[in-house]
XYZ file of C-alpha atoms in Angstrom:
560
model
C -134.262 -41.007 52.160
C -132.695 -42.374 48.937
C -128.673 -42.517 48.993
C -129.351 -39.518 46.597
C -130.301 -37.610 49.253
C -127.535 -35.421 51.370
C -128.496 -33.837 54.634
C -127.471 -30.697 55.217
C -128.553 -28.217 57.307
C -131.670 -30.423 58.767
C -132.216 -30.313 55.264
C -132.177 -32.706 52.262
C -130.420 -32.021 48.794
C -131.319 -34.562 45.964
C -128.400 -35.191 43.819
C -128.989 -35.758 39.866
C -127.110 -38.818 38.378
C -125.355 -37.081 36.432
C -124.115 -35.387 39.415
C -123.263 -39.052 40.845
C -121.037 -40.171 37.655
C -118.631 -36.773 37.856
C -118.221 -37.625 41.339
C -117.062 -40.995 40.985
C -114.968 -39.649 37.754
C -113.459 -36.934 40.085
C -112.612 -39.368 42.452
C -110.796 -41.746 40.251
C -108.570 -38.765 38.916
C -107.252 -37.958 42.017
C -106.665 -41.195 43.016
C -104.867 -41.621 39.822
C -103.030 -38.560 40.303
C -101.168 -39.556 43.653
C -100.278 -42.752 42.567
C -96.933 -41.405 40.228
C -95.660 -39.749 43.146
C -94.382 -43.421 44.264
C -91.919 -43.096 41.494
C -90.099 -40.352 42.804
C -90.270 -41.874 46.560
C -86.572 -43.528 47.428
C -86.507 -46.887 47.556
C -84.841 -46.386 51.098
C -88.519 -44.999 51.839
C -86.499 -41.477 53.042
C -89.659 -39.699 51.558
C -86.794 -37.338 49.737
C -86.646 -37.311 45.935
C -83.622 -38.860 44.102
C -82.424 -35.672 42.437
C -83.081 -33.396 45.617
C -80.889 -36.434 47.359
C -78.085 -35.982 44.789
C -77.886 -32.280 44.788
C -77.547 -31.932 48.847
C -74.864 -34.665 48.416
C -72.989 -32.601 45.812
C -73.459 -29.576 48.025
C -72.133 -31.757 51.210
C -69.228 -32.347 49.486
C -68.815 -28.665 48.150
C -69.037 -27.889 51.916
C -66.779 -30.190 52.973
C -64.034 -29.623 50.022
C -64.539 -25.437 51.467
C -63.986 -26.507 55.271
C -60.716 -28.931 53.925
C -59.782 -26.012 51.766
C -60.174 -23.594 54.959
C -57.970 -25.527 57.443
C -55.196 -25.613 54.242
C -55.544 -21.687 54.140
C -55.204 -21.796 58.079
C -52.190 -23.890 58.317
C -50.492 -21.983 56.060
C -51.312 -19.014 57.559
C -49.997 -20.237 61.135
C -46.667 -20.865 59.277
C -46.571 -17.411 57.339
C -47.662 -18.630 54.160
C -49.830 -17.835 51.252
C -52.455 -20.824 49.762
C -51.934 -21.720 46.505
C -53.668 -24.891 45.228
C -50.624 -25.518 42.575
C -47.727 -25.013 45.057
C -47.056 -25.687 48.371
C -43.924 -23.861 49.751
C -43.068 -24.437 52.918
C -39.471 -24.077 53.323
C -37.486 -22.385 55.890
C -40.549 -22.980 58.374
C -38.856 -24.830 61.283
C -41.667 -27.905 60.670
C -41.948 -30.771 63.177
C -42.955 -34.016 63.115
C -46.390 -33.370 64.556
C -46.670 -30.318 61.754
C -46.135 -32.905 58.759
C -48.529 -35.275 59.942
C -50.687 -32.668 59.412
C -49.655 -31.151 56.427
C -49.981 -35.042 55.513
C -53.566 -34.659 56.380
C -54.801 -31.966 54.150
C -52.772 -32.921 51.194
C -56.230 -34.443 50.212
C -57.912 -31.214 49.893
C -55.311 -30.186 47.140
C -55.716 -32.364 44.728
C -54.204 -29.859 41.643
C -50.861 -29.793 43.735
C -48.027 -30.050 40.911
C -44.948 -28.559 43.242
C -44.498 -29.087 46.950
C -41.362 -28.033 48.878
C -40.489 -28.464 52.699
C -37.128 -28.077 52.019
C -34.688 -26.846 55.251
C -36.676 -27.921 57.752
C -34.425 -30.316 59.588
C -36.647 -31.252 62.586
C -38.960 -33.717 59.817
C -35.808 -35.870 59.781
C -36.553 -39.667 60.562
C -40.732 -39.008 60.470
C -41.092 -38.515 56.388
C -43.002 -41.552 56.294
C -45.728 -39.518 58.176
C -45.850 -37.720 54.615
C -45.505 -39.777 52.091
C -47.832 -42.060 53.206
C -50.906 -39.876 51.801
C -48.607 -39.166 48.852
C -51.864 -40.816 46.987
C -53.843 -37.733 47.354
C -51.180 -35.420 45.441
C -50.809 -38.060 42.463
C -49.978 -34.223 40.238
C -47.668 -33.433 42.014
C -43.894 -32.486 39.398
C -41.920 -31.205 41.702
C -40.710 -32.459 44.869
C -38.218 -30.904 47.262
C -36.672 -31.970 50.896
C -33.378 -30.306 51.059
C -31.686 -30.540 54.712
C -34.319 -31.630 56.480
C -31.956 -34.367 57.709
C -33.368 -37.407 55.890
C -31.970 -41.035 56.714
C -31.858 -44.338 54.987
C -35.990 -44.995 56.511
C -37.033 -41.603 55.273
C -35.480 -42.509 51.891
C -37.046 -46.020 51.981
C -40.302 -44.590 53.260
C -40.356 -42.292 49.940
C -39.310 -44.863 47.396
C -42.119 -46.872 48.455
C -44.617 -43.985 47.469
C -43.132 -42.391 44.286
C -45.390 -44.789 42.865
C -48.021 -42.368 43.413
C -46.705 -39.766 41.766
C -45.809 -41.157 38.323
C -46.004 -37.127 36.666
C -42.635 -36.683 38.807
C -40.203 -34.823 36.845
C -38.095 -32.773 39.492
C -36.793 -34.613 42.793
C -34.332 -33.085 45.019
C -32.280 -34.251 47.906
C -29.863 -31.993 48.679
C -28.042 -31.281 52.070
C -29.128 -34.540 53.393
C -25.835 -35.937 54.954
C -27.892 -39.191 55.926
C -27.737 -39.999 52.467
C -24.592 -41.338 51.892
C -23.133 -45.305 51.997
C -26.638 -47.647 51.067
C -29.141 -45.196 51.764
C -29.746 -44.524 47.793
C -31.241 -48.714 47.718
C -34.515 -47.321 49.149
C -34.880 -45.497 45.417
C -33.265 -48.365 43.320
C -36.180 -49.325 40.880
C -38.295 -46.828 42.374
C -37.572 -43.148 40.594
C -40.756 -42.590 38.166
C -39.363 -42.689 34.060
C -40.669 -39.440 33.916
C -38.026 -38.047 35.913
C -36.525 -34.977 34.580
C -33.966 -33.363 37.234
C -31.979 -35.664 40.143
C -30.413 -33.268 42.943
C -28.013 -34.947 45.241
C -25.856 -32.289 46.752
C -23.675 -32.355 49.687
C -25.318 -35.775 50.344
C -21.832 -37.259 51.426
C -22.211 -39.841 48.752
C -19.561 -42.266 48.615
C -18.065 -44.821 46.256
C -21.031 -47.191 47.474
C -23.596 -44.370 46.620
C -21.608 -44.073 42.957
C -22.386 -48.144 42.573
C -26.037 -47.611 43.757
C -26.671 -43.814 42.022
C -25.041 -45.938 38.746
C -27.975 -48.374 38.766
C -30.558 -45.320 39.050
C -29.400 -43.871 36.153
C -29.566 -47.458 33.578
C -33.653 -46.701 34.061
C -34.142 -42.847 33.684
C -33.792 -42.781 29.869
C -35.419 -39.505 30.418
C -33.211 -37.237 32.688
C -32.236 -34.188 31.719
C -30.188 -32.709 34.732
C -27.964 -34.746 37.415
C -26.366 -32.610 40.155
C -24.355 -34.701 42.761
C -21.895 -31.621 43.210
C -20.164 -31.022 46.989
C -19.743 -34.853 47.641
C -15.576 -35.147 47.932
C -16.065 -39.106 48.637
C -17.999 -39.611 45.584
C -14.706 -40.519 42.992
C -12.700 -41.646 45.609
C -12.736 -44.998 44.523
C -11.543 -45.364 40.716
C -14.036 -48.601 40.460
C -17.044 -47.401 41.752
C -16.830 -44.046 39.989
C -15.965 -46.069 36.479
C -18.881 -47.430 36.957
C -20.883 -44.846 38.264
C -19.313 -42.972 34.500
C -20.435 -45.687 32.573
C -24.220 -45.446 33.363
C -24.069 -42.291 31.785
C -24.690 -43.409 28.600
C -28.041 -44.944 29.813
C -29.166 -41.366 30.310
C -28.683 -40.082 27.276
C -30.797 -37.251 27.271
C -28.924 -35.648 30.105
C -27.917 -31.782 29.367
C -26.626 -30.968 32.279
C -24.456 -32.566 34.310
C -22.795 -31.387 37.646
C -19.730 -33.008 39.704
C -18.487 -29.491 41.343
C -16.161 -30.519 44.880
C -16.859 -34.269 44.362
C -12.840 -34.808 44.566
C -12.151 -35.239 41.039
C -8.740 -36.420 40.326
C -7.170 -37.365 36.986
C -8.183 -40.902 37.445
C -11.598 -40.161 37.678
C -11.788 -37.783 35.015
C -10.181 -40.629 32.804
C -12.949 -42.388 33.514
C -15.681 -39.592 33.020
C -14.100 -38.297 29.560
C -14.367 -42.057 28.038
C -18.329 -41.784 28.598
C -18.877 -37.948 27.544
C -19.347 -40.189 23.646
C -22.656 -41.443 24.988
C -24.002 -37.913 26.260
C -24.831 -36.119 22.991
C -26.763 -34.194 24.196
C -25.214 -31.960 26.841
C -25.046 -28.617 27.214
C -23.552 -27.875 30.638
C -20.479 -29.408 32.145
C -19.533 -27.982 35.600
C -15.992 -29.788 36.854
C -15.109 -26.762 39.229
C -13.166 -26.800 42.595
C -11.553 -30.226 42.049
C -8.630 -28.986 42.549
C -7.387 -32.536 41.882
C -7.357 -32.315 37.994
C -4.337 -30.229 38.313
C -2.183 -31.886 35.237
C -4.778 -34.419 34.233
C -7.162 -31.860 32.260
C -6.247 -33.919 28.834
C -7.899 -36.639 30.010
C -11.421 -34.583 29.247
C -9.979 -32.235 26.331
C -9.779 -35.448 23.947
C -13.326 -36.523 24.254
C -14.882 -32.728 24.148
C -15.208 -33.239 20.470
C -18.066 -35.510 20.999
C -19.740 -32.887 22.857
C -20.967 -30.390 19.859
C -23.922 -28.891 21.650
C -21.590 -28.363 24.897
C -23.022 -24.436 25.774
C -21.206 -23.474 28.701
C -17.887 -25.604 30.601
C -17.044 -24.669 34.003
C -13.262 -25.398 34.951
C -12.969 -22.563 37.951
C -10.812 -23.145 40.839
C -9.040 -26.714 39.569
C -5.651 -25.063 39.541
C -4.749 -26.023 35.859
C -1.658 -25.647 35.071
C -0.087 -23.927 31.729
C -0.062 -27.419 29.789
C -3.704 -27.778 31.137
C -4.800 -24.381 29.360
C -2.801 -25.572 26.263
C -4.386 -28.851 26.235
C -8.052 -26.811 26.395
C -6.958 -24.102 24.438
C -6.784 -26.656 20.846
C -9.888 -28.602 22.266
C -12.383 -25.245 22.029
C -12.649 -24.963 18.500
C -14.550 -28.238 18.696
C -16.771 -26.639 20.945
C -18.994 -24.237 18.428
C -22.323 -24.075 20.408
C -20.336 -22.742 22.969
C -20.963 -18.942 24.782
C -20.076 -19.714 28.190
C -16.402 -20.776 29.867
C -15.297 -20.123 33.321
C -11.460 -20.726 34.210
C -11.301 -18.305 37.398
C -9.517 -18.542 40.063
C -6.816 -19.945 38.310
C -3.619 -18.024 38.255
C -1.902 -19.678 35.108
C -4.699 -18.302 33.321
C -3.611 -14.481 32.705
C -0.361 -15.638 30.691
C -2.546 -17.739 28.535
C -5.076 -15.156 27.593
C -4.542 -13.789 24.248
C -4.060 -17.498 22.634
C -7.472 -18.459 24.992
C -9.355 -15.372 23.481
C -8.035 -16.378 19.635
C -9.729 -20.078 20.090
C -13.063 -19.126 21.524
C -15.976 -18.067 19.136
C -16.020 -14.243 20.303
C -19.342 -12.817 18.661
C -21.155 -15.870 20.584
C -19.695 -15.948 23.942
C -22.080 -14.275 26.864
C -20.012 -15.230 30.013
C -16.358 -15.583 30.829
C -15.521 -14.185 34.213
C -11.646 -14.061 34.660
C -11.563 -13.117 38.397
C -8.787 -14.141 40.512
C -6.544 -14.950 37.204
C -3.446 -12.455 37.377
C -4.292 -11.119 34.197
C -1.370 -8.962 33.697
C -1.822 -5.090 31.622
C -1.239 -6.610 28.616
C -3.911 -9.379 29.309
C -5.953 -6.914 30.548
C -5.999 -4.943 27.513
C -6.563 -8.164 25.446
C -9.765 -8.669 27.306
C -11.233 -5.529 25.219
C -11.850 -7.251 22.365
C -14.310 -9.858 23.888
C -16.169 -7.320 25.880
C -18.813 -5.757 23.484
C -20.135 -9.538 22.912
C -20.464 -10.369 27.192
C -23.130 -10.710 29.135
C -21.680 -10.577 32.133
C -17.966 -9.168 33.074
C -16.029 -10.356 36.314
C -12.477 -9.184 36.670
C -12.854 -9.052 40.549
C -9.693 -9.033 42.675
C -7.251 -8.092 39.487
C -5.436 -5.262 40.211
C -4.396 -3.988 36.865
C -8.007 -2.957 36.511
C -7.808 0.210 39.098
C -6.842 3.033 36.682
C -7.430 1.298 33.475
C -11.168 0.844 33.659
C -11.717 3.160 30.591
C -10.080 0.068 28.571
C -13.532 -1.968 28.891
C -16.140 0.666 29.836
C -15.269 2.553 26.078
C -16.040 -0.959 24.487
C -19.383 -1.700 25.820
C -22.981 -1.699 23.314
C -25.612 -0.051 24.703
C -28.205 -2.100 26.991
C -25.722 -5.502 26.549
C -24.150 -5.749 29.840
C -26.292 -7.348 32.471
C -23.658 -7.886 35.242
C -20.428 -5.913 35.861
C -18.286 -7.340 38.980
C -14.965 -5.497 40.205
C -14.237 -5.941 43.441
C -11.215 -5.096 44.662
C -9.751 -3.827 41.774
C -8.144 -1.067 43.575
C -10.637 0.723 41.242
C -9.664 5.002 41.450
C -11.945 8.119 42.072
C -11.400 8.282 38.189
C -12.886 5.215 37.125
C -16.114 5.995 38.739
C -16.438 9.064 36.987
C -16.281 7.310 33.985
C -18.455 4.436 34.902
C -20.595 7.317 35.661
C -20.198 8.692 32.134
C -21.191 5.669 30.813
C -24.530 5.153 32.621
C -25.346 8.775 31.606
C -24.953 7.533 27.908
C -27.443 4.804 28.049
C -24.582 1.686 27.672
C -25.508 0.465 31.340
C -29.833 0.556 30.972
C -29.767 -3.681 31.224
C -27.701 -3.747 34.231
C -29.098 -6.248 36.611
C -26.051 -6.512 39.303
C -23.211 -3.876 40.243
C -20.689 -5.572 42.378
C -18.312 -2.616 43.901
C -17.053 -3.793 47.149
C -13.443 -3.752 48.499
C -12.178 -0.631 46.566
C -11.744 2.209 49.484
C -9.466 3.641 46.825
C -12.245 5.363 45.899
C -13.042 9.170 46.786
C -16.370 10.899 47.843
C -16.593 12.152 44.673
C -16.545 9.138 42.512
C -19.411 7.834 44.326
C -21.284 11.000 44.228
C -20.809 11.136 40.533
C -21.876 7.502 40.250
C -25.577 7.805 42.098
C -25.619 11.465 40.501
C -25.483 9.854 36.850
C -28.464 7.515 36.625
C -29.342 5.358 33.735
C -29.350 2.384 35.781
C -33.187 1.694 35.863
C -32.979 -2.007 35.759
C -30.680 -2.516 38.718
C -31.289 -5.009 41.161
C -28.290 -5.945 43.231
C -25.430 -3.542 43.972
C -22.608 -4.196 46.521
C -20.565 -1.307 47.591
C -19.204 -3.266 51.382
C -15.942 -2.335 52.345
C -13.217 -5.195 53.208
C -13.663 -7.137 57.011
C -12.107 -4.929 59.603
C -11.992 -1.347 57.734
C -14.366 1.346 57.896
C -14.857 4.869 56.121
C -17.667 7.456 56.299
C -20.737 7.447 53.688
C -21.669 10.749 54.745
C -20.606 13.133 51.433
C -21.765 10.840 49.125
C -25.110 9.099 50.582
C -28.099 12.244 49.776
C -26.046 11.092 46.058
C -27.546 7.400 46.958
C -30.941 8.540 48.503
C -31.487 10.697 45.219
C -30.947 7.992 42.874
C -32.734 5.268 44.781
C -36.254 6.259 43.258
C -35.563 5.830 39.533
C -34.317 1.987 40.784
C -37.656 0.481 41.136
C -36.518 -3.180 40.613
C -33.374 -2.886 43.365
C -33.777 -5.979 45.642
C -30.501 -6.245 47.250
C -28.623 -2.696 48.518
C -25.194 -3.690 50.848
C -23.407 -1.098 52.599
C -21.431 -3.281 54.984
C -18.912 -1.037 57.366
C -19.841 2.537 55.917
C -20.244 4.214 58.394
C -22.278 7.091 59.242
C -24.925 9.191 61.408
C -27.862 7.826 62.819
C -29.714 10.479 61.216
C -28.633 9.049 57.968
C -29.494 5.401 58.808
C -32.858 6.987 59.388
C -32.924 8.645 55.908
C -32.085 5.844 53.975
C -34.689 3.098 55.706
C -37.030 5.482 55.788
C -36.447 5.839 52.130
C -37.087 1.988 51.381
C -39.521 1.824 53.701
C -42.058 0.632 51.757
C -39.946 -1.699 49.396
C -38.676 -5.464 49.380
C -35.114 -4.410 49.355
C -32.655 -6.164 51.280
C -30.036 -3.670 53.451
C -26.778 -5.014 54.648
C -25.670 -3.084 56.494
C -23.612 -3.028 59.981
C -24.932 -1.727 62.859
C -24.171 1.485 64.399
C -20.872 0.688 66.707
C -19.969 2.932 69.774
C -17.492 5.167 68.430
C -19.829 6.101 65.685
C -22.551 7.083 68.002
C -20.634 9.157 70.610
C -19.106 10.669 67.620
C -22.478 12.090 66.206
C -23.840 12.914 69.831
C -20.278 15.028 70.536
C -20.478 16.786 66.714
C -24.445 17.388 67.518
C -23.339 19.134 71.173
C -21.425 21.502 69.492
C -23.726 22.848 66.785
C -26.598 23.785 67.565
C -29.713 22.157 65.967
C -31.861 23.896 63.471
């Protein structure tokens, strides 16, 4: 048989040749056609094509970024917490050492972090390293807060040597960290990012060698806006250091707000702070208060104020100035005309210096100028009207002139101006609630934010009925009505008042009650009534005598 000849069958089948040449073509196509595939063969000889490799990598690391995403969400849910791949708050969440080490450990899985807090959380104390040390994964991060959590001089070394990683830092603070003080501050010498905006050191029990060292941290942030080193007494005790710590100043001039409340403040040091306010242009907020040690001295800042023309708002409360003091600031505020807020409270000498205070301040400008605690006599009081319309905020708690006399402000007020309004203990009558109450009913009261009302049990049943009965406070949020530490009264007559107008307060946050008394019945009511809102309730609970009282009262009547 010729090779053209195919069994089949027992059979033979001749083949033609032309049969024979499209076999041999066919042949030669295929082979042909399986030789590309080699191209899209690995070279690792995997048998997987390249771009079927590279998508299940990219889904291997979507799955992974959803499991490190997933123990972030559960973390945070163990702790109480809602995820959020911007912020991370966890403060107030009694964290230990073995928490932030992991905490440390997922910070890779959030790479858009911009603000991270663990602030309060004073078990962390002497581990922080355990943190920063995978501060590289949260390089956008702005904000960065570890207030009492107990921090030494390691912790602080530990975190100067990784602010480096975070060079978008605009927002460190420190605060409550009593470890602080002395040398501590060299672990952040040369190491704060230029970026830095805002440097919070309070109650760090900073000392004169913390002024030297806090002095050198300011000559490199150019850039600093705010500096708040308030509640550290030891801080000026030493005329040198704080000279020096004064002079830096200058090297940050772009700071607007500067804060030295409590840091012991005497008229040395305030010599030495007043000669540098010419290289701080810029500032808008000065806050001097409780240094009770400026008493006399207060000239030593009224001549440089001048330099200070965009000064907004000077706080001076509780530094016991005496009547030359006021005089001295009283020709120094007309240099002063971006200013609209000034706080001298809690200064007695103030209420004989009112009217000529008033005359030198820019009135139509001025938002805030609380006057509590000044023994502002009737005449004082009175003066006070004309400034009113213009404030933001009135506080002429614990002056008694005002129970009686309210009328004299109230009848001054714009409409929807006023955003707080704080008399306590103003020995404030049944009489002055009705007309506070005639106010709200007019519409003057609709911005009201915060109603302080405590100490005045001067007050009858029906002023406070009147008051809740009135409405027109709609944008409420805070309202103390407490009575003064070992005195009581019933709520009873006037509370269904309260539980009627607590509807129309939808943005109420903060409700205090403290020593009213009254039935548990009414307790009942009234959390039963915010039941279902974030409102805060102080109030006391039930004592004995109350309850008996309410259990003899419901023996004798009988119930419905």
């Amino acid at each position: 048989m010729e090779s053209s000849d195919v069994q089949r069958g027992g059979g033979s089948l001749r083949r033609s040749p032309f049969d024979l040449i499209m076999n041999q073509i066919r042949r030669k196509r295929a082979a042909s056609d399986r030789k590309p595939l080699g191209r899209f063969l690995s070279r690792d000889r995997t048998g997987i094509p390249e771009d079927r490799k590279e998508r299940g990598a990219a889904e291997g690391a979507e799955s992974e970024c959803d499991a490190g995403w997933g123990r972030v969400c559960v973390f945070l849910q163990r702790l109480g917490k809602k995820a959020d791949s911007r912020s991370l708050n966890l403060a107030h969440c009694d964290l230990t050492a073995t928490d932030l080490l992991e905490l440390a450990t997922l910070l890779q899985f959030l790479p858009q972090l911009e603000e991270m807090d663990v602030s309060w959380n004073g078990l962390i104390g002497g581990s922080l390293k355990a943190l920063t040390s995978h501060l590289q994964h949260a390089g956008r991060v702005r904000a960065l807060r570890l207030c009492s959590c107990r921090l030494d001089a390691e912790d602080l070394a530990a975190l100067g040597e990784a602010l480096g990683c975070v060079p978008l830092l605009e927002i460190l603070d420190l605060s409550w960290n009593s470890g602080l003080g002395g040398g501590a501050l060299q672990g952040l010498l040369g190491k704060l990012p230029p970026p830095l905006k805002e440097l919070h050191l309070v109650s760090c029990q900073l000392n004169a060698a913390a002024a030297t060292l806090l002095g050198g941290l300011l000559s490199v942030l150019s850039g600093l806006c705010v500096l708040d080193v308030s509640c550290n007494p030891q801080l000026s005790q030493e005329v040198e250091a704080f000279r020096e710590f004064s002079s830096s100043l200058c090297h940050a001039a772009s700071i607007t707000t500067l804060r030295l409340q409590a840091c012991g403040l005497t008229e040395y040091g305030l010599h030495a702070l007043g000669g540098s306010l010419h290289g701080l242009p810029s500032l808008r907020q000065l806050d001097l208060s409780c240094n009770r040690g400026l008493s006399g001295g207060l000239s030593h800042l009224t001549l440089h104020l001048s330099h200070l023309t965009h000064l907004q708002s000077l706080d001076l409360h509780l530094c016991c100035h005496t009547h030359t003091d006021l005089q001295d600031l009283i020709q120094a505020l007309p240099s002063l005309p971006a200013l609209t807020e000034l706080d001298v409270s809690s200064n007695k000498e103030v209420g004989g210096a009112l009217h000529p205070l008033l005359a030198a301040l820019p009135l139509t400008q001025m938002r805030r100028l609380p006057l509590n605690s000044c023994s502002l006599s009737q005449e004082a009081f009175t003066a006070l009207a004309v400034c009113v319309p213009y404030l933001r905020s009135v506080d002429v708690s614990w002056c008694k002139v005002v129970g009686g006399h309210l009328p004299l402000l109230l009848d001054t007020l714009q409409p929807a101006v006023l955003t707080e309004l704080r008399l306590s203990s103003c020995e404030l009558t049944t009489e002055d609630l009705q007309h506070l109450a005639a106010v709200c009913r007019r519409g003057l009261l609709s911005s009201l934010l915060v109603l302080d009302l405590s100490y005045n049990a001067s007050v009858g049943d029906e002023g406070w009925s009147a008051l809740f009965a009135a409405g027109g406070l709609g944008s409420l949020q805070e309202v103390d009505l407490s009575l003064r530490p070992l005195t009581s009264a019933p709520c009873t007559a006037w509370l269904p008042a309260l539980l009627c107008a607590l509807p129309p307060l939808p943005a109420l946050t903060r409700l205090s009650l403290q020593r009213w008394t009254s039935s548990p019945r009414d307790r009942k009511q009234l959390k039963h009534c915010l039941r279902k809102r974030s409102v805060l309730l102080e109030w006391d609970p039930p004592n004995e005598d109350e309850t008996s009282s309410f259990k003899s009262t419901n023996q004798e009547s009988p119930e419905e």
